[in-house]
mmCIF file of C-alpha atoms in Angstrom:
data_model
loop_
_atom_site.group_PDB
_atom_site.id
_atom_site.type_symbol
_atom_site.label_atom_id
_atom_site.label_comp_id
_atom_site.label_asym_id
_atom_site.label_seq_id
_atom_site.Cartn_x
_atom_site.Cartn_y
_atom_site.Cartn_z
ATOM 1 C CA MET A 297 -41.158 19.131 3.781
ATOM 2 C CA ALA A 298 -37.944 20.144 5.613
ATOM 3 C CA GLN A 299 -40.107 21.344 8.502
ATOM 4 C CA LEU A 300 -41.940 18.022 8.427
ATOM 5 C CA ALA A 301 -38.610 16.249 8.914
ATOM 6 C CA GLY A 302 -38.020 18.287 12.063
ATOM 7 C CA VAL A 303 -41.453 17.425 13.408
ATOM 8 C CA LEU A 304 -40.921 13.740 12.652
ATOM 9 C CA ARG A 305 -37.533 13.811 14.396
ATOM 10 C CA GLU A 306 -39.033 15.483 17.458
ATOM 11 C CA GLN A 307 -41.761 12.828 17.536
ATOM 12 C CA GLY A 308 -39.135 10.094 17.647
ATOM 13 C CA ARG A 309 -39.761 9.070 14.040
ATOM 14 C CA ASN A 310 -36.163 9.642 13.035
ATOM 15 C CA GLY A 311 -36.054 7.134 10.171
ATOM 16 C CA GLU A 312 -38.951 8.902 8.485
ATOM 17 C CA ALA A 313 -37.312 12.249 9.175
ATOM 18 C CA ILE A 314 -34.119 11.118 7.447
ATOM 19 C CA GLU A 315 -36.148 9.992 4.425
ATOM 20 C CA ALA A 316 -38.066 13.287 4.323
ATOM 21 C CA SER A 317 -34.834 15.307 4.502
ATOM 22 C CA ARG A 318 -33.287 13.273 1.707
ATOM 23 C CA GLU A 319 -36.406 13.717 -0.443
ATOM 24 C CA VAL A 320 -36.183 17.483 -0.041
ATOM 25 C CA LEU A 321 -32.485 17.457 -0.880
ATOM 26 C CA ALA A 322 -33.083 15.321 -3.972
ATOM 27 C CA ARG A 323 -35.367 18.071 -5.311
ATOM 28 C CA GLN A 324 -33.583 21.055 -3.750
ATOM 29 C CA PRO A 325 -29.883 20.254 -3.249
ATOM 30 C CA GLU A 326 -29.212 23.903 -2.340
ATOM 31 C CA ASN A 327 -31.592 23.791 0.659
ATOM 32 C CA ALA A 328 -29.308 24.500 3.626
ATOM 33 C CA ALA A 329 -32.107 24.057 6.182
ATOM 34 C CA ALA A 330 -32.872 20.554 4.874
ATOM 35 C CA GLN A 331 -29.163 19.734 4.891
ATOM 36 C CA CYS A 332 -28.942 20.875 8.514
ATOM 37 C CA GLU A 333 -32.063 18.885 9.441
ATOM 38 C CA LEU A 334 -30.532 15.794 7.834
ATOM 39 C CA GLY A 335 -27.466 16.361 10.012
ATOM 40 C CA LEU A 336 -29.632 16.540 13.135
ATOM 41 C CA CYS A 337 -31.422 13.323 12.172
ATOM 42 C CA LEU A 338 -28.184 11.501 11.423
ATOM 43 C CA GLU A 339 -26.750 12.671 14.726
ATOM 44 C CA VAL A 340 -29.782 11.219 16.523
ATOM 45 C CA ALA A 341 -29.203 7.975 14.593
ATOM 46 C CA ARG A 342 -25.575 8.075 15.835
ATOM 47 C CA ASP A 343 -24.239 8.298 12.293
ATOM 48 C CA LEU A 344 -21.715 10.969 13.249
ATOM 49 C CA GLU A 345 -19.758 10.779 9.999
ATOM 50 C CA GLY A 346 -22.953 11.321 8.018
ATOM 51 C CA ALA A 347 -24.028 14.103 10.379
ATOM 52 C CA GLU A 348 -20.653 15.800 10.001
ATOM 53 C CA ARG A 349 -20.964 15.661 6.188
ATOM 54 C CA ALA A 350 -24.515 17.038 6.348
ATOM 55 C CA PHE A 351 -23.590 19.914 8.680
ATOM 56 C CA ARG A 352 -20.570 20.792 6.532
ATOM 57 C CA GLY A 353 -22.866 20.725 3.494
ATOM 58 C CA ALA A 354 -25.306 23.071 5.216
ATOM 59 C CA LEU A 355 -22.477 25.474 6.035
ATOM 60 C CA ARG A 356 -21.195 25.363 2.437
ATOM 61 C CA LEU A 357 -24.680 26.368 1.291
ATOM 62 C CA ASP A 358 -25.274 28.950 4.010
ATOM 63 C CA ASP A 359 -22.342 30.050 6.151
ATOM 64 C CA GLY A 360 -24.809 31.564 8.648
ATOM 65 C CA GLN A 361 -26.362 28.238 9.692
ATOM 66 C CA SER A 362 -25.701 28.620 13.414
ATOM 67 C CA VAL A 363 -27.385 25.318 14.306
ATOM 68 C CA ALA A 364 -25.099 23.504 11.864
ATOM 69 C CA SER A 365 -22.079 25.359 13.310
ATOM 70 C CA GLY A 366 -22.976 24.456 16.871
ATOM 71 C CA GLN A 367 -23.837 20.831 16.170
ATOM 72 C CA LEU A 368 -20.783 20.261 13.984
ATOM 73 C CA GLY A 369 -18.683 21.855 16.697
ATOM 74 C CA GLY A 370 -20.057 19.359 19.200
ATOM 75 C CA ILE A 371 -19.278 16.399 16.954
ATOM 76 C CA LEU A 372 -15.748 17.643 16.343
ATOM 77 C CA ALA A 373 -15.119 18.375 20.003
ATOM 78 C CA ARG A 374 -16.253 14.916 21.072
ATOM 79 C CA SER A 375 -13.895 13.401 18.509
ATOM 80 C CA GLY A 376 -10.911 15.404 19.794
ATOM 81 C CA ARG A 377 -10.836 18.137 17.128
ATOM 82 C CA SER A 378 -11.145 20.912 19.693
ATOM 83 C CA GLU A 379 -9.538 23.770 17.776
ATOM 84 C CA GLU A 380 -11.895 23.444 14.812
ATOM 85 C CA ALA A 381 -14.807 22.947 17.216
ATOM 86 C CA ALA A 382 -13.968 26.140 19.102
ATOM 87 C CA GLY A 383 -14.014 28.107 15.843
ATOM 88 C CA LEU A 384 -17.463 26.751 15.024
ATOM 89 C CA PHE A 385 -18.791 27.592 18.501
ATOM 90 C CA GLU A 386 -17.457 31.136 18.075
ATOM 91 C CA LYS A 387 -19.193 31.346 14.713
ATOM 92 C CA ALA A 388 -22.500 30.215 16.232
ATOM 93 C CA LEU A 389 -22.097 32.664 19.112
ATOM 94 C CA ALA A 390 -21.690 35.532 16.650
ATOM 95 C CA THR A 391 -25.376 35.210 15.769
ATOM 96 C CA HIS A 392 -26.626 33.779 19.086
ATOM 97 C CA PRO A 393 -24.565 35.417 21.862
ATOM 98 C CA ASP A 394 -27.133 34.624 24.571
ATOM 99 C CA VAL A 395 -27.046 30.822 24.186
ATOM 100 C CA ALA A 396 -25.297 29.677 27.373
ATOM 101 C CA PRO A 397 -24.544 26.110 26.167
ATOM 102 C CA LEU A 398 -22.521 27.557 23.280
ATOM 103 C CA HIS A 399 -20.393 29.511 25.770
ATOM 104 C CA ASN A 400 -19.877 26.341 27.786
ATOM 105 C CA ASN A 401 -18.970 24.383 24.669
ATOM 106 C CA LEU A 402 -16.518 27.055 23.546
ATOM 107 C CA ALA A 403 -14.827 27.148 26.936
ATOM 108 C CA THR A 404 -14.650 23.365 27.157
ATOM 109 C CA ALA A 405 -13.288 22.980 23.611
ATOM 110 C CA SER A 406 -10.778 25.766 24.182
ATOM 111 C CA VAL A 407 -9.435 24.186 27.343
ATOM 112 C CA ALA A 408 -9.287 20.749 25.742
ATOM 113 C CA GLY A 409 -7.436 22.158 22.758
ATOM 114 C CA SER A 410 -4.893 24.082 24.835
ATOM 115 C CA CYS A 411 -3.864 21.420 27.329
ATOM 116 C CA SER A 412 -1.785 18.329 26.707
ATOM 117 C CA ASN A 413 -2.909 16.681 29.956
ATOM 118 C CA ARG A 414 -6.665 17.190 30.222
ATOM 119 C CA ALA A 415 -6.865 15.656 33.687
ATOM 120 C CA ILE A 416 -4.763 18.400 35.265
ATOM 121 C CA CYS A 417 -4.981 21.227 32.727
ATOM 122 C CA PRO A 418 -3.506 24.168 34.642
ATOM 123 C CA ARG A 419 -3.967 26.908 32.084
ATOM 124 C CA ARG A 420 -6.838 28.399 30.176
ATOM 125 C CA SER A 421 -6.424 29.807 26.710
ATOM 126 C CA ARG A 422 -7.250 33.409 25.862
ATOM 127 C CA ARG A 423 -10.257 32.124 23.916
ATOM 128 C CA SER A 424 -11.592 30.160 26.885
ATOM 129 C CA ARG A 425 -11.075 33.134 29.232
ATOM 130 C CA SER A 426 -13.157 35.310 26.918
ATOM 131 C CA ALA A 427 -15.841 32.625 26.802
ATOM 132 C CA PHE A 428 -15.683 32.493 30.598
ATOM 133 C CA ALA A 429 -16.193 36.226 30.822
ATOM 134 C CA ALA A 430 -19.056 36.165 28.331
ATOM 135 C CA SER A 431 -20.874 33.304 30.039
ATOM 136 C CA GLY A 432 -20.452 34.788 33.502
ATOM 137 C CA SER A 433 -19.013 31.645 35.055
ATOM 138 C CA TRP A 434 -16.275 29.142 34.434
ATOM 139 C CA ASN A 435 -18.075 25.975 33.446
ATOM 140 C CA SER A 436 -15.510 23.700 31.864
ATOM 141 C CA ALA A 437 -15.977 19.961 31.930
ATOM 142 C CA ARG A 438 -13.127 19.676 34.414
ATOM 143 C CA ASP A 439 -14.561 22.266 36.816
ATOM 144 C CA SER A 440 -18.266 21.521 36.518
ATOM 145 C CA GLY A 441 -18.260 17.756 36.688
ATOM 146 C CA THR A 442 -19.778 17.317 33.227
ATOM 147 C CA GLY A 443 -17.194 14.702 32.334
ATOM 148 C CA GLY A 444 -16.151 16.462 29.135
ATOM 149 C CA LYS A 445 -19.678 16.575 27.724
ATOM 150 C CA PHE A 446 -20.685 19.274 25.319
ATOM 151 C CA PHE A 447 -24.167 20.707 25.439
ATOM 152 C CA LEU A 448 -26.602 21.630 22.681
#
């Protein structure tokens, strides 16, 4: 049923996907995958507070939920909580080191969290430099023209 929720979400039937995820969680509250899927559905529905709660719930159930780490990191980064976001991107990268958007997100969150004036940020944190080295190119929002967007 949790997989069905993912299929429904991908088909643009997000309301049904949210219902399916909640049905699974009503029967299996310890199902981290269903909790993560609920977070994805709520994020699509632009219920970012609900998505944040769902992703945190997934991580409480299974600390290795890299999708939940990455998505929660994106929500936090967009809301200005860059330091916590960077930690979540690092956590996701520990299990998925080849995912380029995670490197970009880590670098962007690190720069945002280390600079008081984001428009002219002259320095890069140690964390963002290591993300730069790992990704092979500096791709911060400031340098790449992404307008501060995080990717996932």
